[in-house]
mmCIF file of C-alpha atoms (C1' of nucleotides) in Angstrom:
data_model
loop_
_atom_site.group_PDB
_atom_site.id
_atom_site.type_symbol
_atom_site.label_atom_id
_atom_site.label_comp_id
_atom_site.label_asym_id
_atom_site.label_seq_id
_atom_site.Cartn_x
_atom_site.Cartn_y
_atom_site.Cartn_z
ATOM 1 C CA UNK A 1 -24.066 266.517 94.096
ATOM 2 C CA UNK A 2 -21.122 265.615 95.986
ATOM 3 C CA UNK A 3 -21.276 264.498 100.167
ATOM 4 C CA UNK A 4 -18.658 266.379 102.073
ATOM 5 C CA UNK A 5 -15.274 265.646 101.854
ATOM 6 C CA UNK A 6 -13.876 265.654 105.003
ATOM 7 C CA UNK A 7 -11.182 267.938 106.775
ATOM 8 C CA UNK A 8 -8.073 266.643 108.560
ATOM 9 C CA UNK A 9 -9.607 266.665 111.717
ATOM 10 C CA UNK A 10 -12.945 264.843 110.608
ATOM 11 C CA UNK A 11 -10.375 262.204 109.316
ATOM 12 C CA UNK A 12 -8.734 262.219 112.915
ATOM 13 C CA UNK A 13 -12.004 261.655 114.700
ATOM 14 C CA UNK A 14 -12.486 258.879 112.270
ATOM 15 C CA UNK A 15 -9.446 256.944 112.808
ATOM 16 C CA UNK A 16 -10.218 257.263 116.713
ATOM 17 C CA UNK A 17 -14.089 256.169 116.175
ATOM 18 C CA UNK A 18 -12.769 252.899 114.270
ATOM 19 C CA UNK A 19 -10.148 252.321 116.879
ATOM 20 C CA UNK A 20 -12.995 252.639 119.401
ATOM 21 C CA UNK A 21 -15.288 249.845 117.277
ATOM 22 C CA UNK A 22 -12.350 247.612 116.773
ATOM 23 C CA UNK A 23 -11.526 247.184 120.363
ATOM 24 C CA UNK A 24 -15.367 246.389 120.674
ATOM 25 C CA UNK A 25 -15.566 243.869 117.842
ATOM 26 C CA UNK A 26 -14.392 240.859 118.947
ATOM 27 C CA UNK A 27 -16.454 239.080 120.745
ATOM 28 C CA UNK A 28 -14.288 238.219 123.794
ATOM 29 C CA UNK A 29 -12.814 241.611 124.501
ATOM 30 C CA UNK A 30 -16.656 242.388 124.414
ATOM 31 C CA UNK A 31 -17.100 240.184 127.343
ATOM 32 C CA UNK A 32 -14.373 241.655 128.774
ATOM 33 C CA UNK A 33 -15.653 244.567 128.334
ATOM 34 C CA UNK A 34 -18.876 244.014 129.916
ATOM 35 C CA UNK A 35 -17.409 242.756 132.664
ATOM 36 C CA UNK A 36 -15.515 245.184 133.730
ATOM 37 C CA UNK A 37 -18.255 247.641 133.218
ATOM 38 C CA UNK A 38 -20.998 245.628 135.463
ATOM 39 C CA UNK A 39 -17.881 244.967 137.708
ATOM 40 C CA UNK A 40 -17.071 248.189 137.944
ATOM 41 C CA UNK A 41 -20.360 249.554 138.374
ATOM 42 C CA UNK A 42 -21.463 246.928 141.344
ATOM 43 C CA UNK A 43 -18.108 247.605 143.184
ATOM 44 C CA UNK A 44 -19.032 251.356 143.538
ATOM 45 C CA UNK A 45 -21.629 250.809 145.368
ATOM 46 C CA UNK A 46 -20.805 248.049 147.510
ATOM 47 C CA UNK A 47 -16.888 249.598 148.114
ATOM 48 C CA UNK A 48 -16.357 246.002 147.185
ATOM 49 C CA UNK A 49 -13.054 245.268 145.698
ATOM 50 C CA UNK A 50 -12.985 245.953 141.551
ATOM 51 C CA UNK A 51 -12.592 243.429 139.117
ATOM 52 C CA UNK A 52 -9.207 242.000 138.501
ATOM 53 C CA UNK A 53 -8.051 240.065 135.459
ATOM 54 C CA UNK A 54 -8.012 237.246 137.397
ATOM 55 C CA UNK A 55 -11.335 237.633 138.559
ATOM 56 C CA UNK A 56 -12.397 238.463 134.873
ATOM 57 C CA UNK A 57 -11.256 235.500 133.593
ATOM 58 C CA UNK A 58 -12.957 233.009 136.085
ATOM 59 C CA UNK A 59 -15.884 234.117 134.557
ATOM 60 C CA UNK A 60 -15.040 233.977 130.543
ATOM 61 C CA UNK A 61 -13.240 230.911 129.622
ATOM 62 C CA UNK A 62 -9.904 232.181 128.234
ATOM 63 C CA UNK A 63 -6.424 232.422 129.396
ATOM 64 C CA UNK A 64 -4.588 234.516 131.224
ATOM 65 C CA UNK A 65 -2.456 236.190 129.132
ATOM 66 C CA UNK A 66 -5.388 236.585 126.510
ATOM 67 C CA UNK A 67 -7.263 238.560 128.925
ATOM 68 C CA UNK A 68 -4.293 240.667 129.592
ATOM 69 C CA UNK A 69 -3.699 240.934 125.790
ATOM 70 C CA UNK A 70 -7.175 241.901 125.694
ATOM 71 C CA UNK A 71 -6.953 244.547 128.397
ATOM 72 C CA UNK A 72 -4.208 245.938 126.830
ATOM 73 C CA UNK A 73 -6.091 246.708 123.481
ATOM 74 C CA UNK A 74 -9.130 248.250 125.773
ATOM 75 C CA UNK A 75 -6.863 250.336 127.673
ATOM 76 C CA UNK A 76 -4.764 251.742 124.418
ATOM 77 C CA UNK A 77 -8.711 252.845 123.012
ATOM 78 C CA UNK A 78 -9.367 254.362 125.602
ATOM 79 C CA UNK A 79 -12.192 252.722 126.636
ATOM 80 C CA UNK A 80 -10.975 251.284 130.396
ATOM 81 C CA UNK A 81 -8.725 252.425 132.758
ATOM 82 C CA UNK A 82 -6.646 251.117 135.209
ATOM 83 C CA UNK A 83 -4.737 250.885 138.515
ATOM 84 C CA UNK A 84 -2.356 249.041 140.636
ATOM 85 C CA UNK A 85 -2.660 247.526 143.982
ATOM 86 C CA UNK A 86 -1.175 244.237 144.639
ATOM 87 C CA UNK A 87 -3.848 243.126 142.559
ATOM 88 C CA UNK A 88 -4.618 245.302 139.186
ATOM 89 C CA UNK A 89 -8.147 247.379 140.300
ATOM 90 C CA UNK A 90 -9.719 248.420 137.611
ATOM 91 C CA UNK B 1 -19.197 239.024 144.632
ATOM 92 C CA UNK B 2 -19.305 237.762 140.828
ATOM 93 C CA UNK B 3 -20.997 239.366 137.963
ATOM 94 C CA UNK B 4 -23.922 238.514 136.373
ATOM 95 C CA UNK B 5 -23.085 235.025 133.919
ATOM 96 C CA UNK B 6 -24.957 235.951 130.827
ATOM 97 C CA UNK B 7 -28.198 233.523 128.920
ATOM 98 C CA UNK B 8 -28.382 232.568 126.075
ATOM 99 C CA UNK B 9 -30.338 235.777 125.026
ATOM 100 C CA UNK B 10 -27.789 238.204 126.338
ATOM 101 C CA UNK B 11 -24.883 236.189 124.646
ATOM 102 C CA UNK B 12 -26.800 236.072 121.121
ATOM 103 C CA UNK B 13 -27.096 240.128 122.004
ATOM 104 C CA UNK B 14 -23.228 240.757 122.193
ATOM 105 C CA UNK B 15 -22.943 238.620 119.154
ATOM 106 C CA UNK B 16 -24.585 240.743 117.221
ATOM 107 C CA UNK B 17 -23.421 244.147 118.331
ATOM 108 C CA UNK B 18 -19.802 242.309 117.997
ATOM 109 C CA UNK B 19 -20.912 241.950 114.683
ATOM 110 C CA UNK B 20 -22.048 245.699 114.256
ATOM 111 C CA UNK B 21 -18.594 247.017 116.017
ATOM 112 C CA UNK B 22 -16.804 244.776 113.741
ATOM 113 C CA UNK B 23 -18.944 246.545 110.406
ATOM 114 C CA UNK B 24 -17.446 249.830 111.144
ATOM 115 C CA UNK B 25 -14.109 248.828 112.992
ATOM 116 C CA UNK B 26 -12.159 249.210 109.287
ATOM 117 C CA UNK B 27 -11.540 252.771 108.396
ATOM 118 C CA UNK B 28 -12.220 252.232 104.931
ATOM 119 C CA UNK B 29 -15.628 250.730 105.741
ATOM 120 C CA UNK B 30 -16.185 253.425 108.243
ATOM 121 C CA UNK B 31 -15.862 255.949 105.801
ATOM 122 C CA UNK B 32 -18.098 254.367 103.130
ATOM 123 C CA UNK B 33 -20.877 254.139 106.073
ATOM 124 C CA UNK B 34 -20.101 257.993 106.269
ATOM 125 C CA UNK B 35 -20.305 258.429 102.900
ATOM 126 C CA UNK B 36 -23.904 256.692 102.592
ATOM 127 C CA UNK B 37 -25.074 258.119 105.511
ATOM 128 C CA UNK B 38 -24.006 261.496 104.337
ATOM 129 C CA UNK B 39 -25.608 261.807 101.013
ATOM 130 C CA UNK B 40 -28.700 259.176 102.246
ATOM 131 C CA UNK B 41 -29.757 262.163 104.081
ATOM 132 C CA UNK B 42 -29.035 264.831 101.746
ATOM 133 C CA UNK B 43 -30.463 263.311 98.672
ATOM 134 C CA UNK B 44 -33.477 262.522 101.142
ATOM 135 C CA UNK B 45 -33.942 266.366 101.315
ATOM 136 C CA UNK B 46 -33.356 267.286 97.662
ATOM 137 C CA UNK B 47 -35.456 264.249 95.810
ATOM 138 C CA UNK B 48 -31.650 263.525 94.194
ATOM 139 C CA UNK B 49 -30.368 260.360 92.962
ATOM 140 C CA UNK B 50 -28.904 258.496 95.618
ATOM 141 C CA UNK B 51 -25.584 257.738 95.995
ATOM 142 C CA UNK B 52 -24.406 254.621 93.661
ATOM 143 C CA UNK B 53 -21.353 251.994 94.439
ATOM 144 C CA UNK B 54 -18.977 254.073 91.851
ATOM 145 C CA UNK B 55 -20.212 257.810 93.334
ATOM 146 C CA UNK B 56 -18.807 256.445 96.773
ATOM 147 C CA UNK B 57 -16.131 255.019 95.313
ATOM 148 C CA UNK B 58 -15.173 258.929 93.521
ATOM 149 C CA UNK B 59 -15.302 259.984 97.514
ATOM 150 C CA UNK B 60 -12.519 257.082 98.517
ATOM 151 C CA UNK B 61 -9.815 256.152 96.712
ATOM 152 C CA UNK B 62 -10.110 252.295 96.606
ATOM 153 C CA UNK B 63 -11.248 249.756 93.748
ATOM 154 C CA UNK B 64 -14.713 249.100 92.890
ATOM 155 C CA UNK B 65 -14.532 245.653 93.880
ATOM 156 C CA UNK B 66 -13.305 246.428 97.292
ATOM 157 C CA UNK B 67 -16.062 248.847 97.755
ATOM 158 C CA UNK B 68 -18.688 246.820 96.961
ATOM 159 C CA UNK B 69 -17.483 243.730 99.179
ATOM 160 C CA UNK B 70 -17.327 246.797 102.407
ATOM 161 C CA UNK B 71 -21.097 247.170 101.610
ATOM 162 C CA UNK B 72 -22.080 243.472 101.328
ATOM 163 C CA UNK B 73 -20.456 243.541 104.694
ATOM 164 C CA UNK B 74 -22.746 246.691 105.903
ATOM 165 C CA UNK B 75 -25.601 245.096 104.329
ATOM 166 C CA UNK B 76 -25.415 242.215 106.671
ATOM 167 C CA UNK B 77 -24.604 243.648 109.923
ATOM 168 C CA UNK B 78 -27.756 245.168 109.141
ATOM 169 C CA UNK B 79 -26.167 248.954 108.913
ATOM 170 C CA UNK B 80 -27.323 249.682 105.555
ATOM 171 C CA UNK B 81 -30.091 248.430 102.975
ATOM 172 C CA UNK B 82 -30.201 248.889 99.041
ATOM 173 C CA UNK B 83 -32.423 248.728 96.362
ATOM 174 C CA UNK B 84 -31.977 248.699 93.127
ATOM 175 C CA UNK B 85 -32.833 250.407 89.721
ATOM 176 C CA UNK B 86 -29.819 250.441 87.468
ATOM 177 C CA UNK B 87 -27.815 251.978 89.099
ATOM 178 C CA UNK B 88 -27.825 250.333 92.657
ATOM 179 C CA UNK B 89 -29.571 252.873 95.165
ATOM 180 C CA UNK B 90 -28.955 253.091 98.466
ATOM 181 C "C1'" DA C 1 -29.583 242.641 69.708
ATOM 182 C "C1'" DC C 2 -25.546 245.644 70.792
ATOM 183 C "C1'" DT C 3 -22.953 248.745 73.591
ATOM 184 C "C1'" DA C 4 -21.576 251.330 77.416
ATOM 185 C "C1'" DT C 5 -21.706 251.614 82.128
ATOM 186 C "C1'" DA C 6 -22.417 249.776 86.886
ATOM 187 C "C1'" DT C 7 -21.818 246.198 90.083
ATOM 188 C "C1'" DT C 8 -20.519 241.688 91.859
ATOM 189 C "C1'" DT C 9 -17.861 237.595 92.138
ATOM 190 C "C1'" DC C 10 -13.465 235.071 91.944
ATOM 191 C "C1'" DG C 11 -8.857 233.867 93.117
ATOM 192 C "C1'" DA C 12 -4.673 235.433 94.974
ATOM 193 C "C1'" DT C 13 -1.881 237.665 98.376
ATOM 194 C "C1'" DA C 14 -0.164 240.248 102.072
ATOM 195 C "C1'" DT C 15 -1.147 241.712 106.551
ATOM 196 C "C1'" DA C 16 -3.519 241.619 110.998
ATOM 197 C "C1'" DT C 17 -5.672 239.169 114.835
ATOM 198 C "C1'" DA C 18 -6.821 235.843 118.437
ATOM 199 C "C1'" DT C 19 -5.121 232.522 120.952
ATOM 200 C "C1'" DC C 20 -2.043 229.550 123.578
ATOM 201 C "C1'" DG C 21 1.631 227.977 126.938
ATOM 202 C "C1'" DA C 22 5.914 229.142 128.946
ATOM 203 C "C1'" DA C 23 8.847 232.353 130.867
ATOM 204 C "C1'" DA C 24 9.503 236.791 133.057
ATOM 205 C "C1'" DT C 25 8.084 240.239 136.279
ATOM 206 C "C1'" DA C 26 5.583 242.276 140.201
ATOM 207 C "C1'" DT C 27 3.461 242.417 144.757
ATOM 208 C "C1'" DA C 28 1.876 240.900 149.381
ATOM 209 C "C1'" DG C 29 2.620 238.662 153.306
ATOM 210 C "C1'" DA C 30 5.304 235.523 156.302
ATOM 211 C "C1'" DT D 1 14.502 237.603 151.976
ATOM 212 C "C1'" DC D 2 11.511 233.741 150.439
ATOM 213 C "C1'" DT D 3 7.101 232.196 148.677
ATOM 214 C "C1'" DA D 4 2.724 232.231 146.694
ATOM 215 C "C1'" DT D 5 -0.198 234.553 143.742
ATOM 216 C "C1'" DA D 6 -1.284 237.914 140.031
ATOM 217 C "C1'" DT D 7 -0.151 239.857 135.765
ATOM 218 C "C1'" DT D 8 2.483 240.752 131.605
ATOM 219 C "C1'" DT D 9 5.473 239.652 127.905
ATOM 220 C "C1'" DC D 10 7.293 236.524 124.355
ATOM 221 C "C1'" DG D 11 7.247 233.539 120.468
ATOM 222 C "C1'" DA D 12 4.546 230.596 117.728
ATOM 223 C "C1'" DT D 13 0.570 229.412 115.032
ATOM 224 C "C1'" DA D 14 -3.751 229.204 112.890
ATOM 225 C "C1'" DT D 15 -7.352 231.894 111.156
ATOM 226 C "C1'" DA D 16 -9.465 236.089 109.406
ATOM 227 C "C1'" DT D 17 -9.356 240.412 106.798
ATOM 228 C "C1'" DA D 18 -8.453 243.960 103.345
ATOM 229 C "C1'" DT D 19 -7.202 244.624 99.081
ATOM 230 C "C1'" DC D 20 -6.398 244.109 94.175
ATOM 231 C "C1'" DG D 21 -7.268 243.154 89.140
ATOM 232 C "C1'" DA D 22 -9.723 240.352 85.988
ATOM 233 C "C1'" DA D 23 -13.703 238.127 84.649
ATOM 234 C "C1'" DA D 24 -18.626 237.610 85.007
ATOM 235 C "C1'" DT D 25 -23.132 239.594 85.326
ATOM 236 C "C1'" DA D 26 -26.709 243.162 85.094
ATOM 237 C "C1'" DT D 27 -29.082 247.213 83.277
ATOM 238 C "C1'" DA D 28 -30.177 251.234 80.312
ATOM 239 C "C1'" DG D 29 -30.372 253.276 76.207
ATOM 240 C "C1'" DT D 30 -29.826 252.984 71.326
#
DNA sequence: ACTATATTTCGATATATATCGAAATATAGA
DNA sequence: TCTATATTTCGATATATATCGAAATATAGT
């Protein structure tokens, strides 16, 4: 009759799963998101430089420090990584 | 050296998987998408009932009221459909 | 028609989020 | 070390969201 109740760990995955939705839900960080991704993706082939926030934001209409706040949400899901040089690589 | 600028067919796209990744972003709603998921597919199997507003709501401890305005919000990301027959069927 | 049960809507409230501009910090190159 | 550029942090604000309980509505069975 009843649907499972779920274990600690279910509950765990769950919590990381909405995390991972959330960072994906508003429509900017989405951008960002994509950006960085086709970004990414082009610059591995080319051994072009990778995206920087700077970069990102020339092509979504935001400021600065939103796109950083933005990055920062991305980065604490888990769902982009990056690294320094001079200019942030991602 | 840039990124692909999105049309107006790609941006109407993210808008709407925003709008998906915003449905399940809340844990609560998250877990009532579980929860009709779940016992969709089980009941599917057995020729049960299907699972009612208030037989989710016995799974999560939350009013009523707030359940039912997490699966108006399902209902129109498009995540979840319902009919009805007294008790509301999902 | 009446009653019990299921579900939705309403109005309020507390909390979270997105966004900005300014100030602070970091790095590269002269 | 000084400067220009890139990035982050801070503080403020406006808007959105989650949640509740109560009231309204709907349905099934008597």
């Amino acid at each position: 009759m009843q649907c499972k109740p779920k274990s600690k760990q279910d509950k765990e995955q769950m919590e990381r799963l909405a995390a991972a939705f959330k960072a994906l839900s508003n429509e900017t960080r989405l951008a960002v998101f994509e950006n960085v991704r086709l970004c990414s993706a082009q610059s591995m082939k080319n051994k072009n430089n990778r995206p920087s926030v700077c970069n990102i934001a020339s092509n979504i209409d935001i400021s600065l420090s939103t796109i950083s706040h933005h990055m920062k949400e991305l980065r604490h899901a888990g769902l982009v990584k990056c690294t320094r040089q001079g200019q942030t690589i991602l």
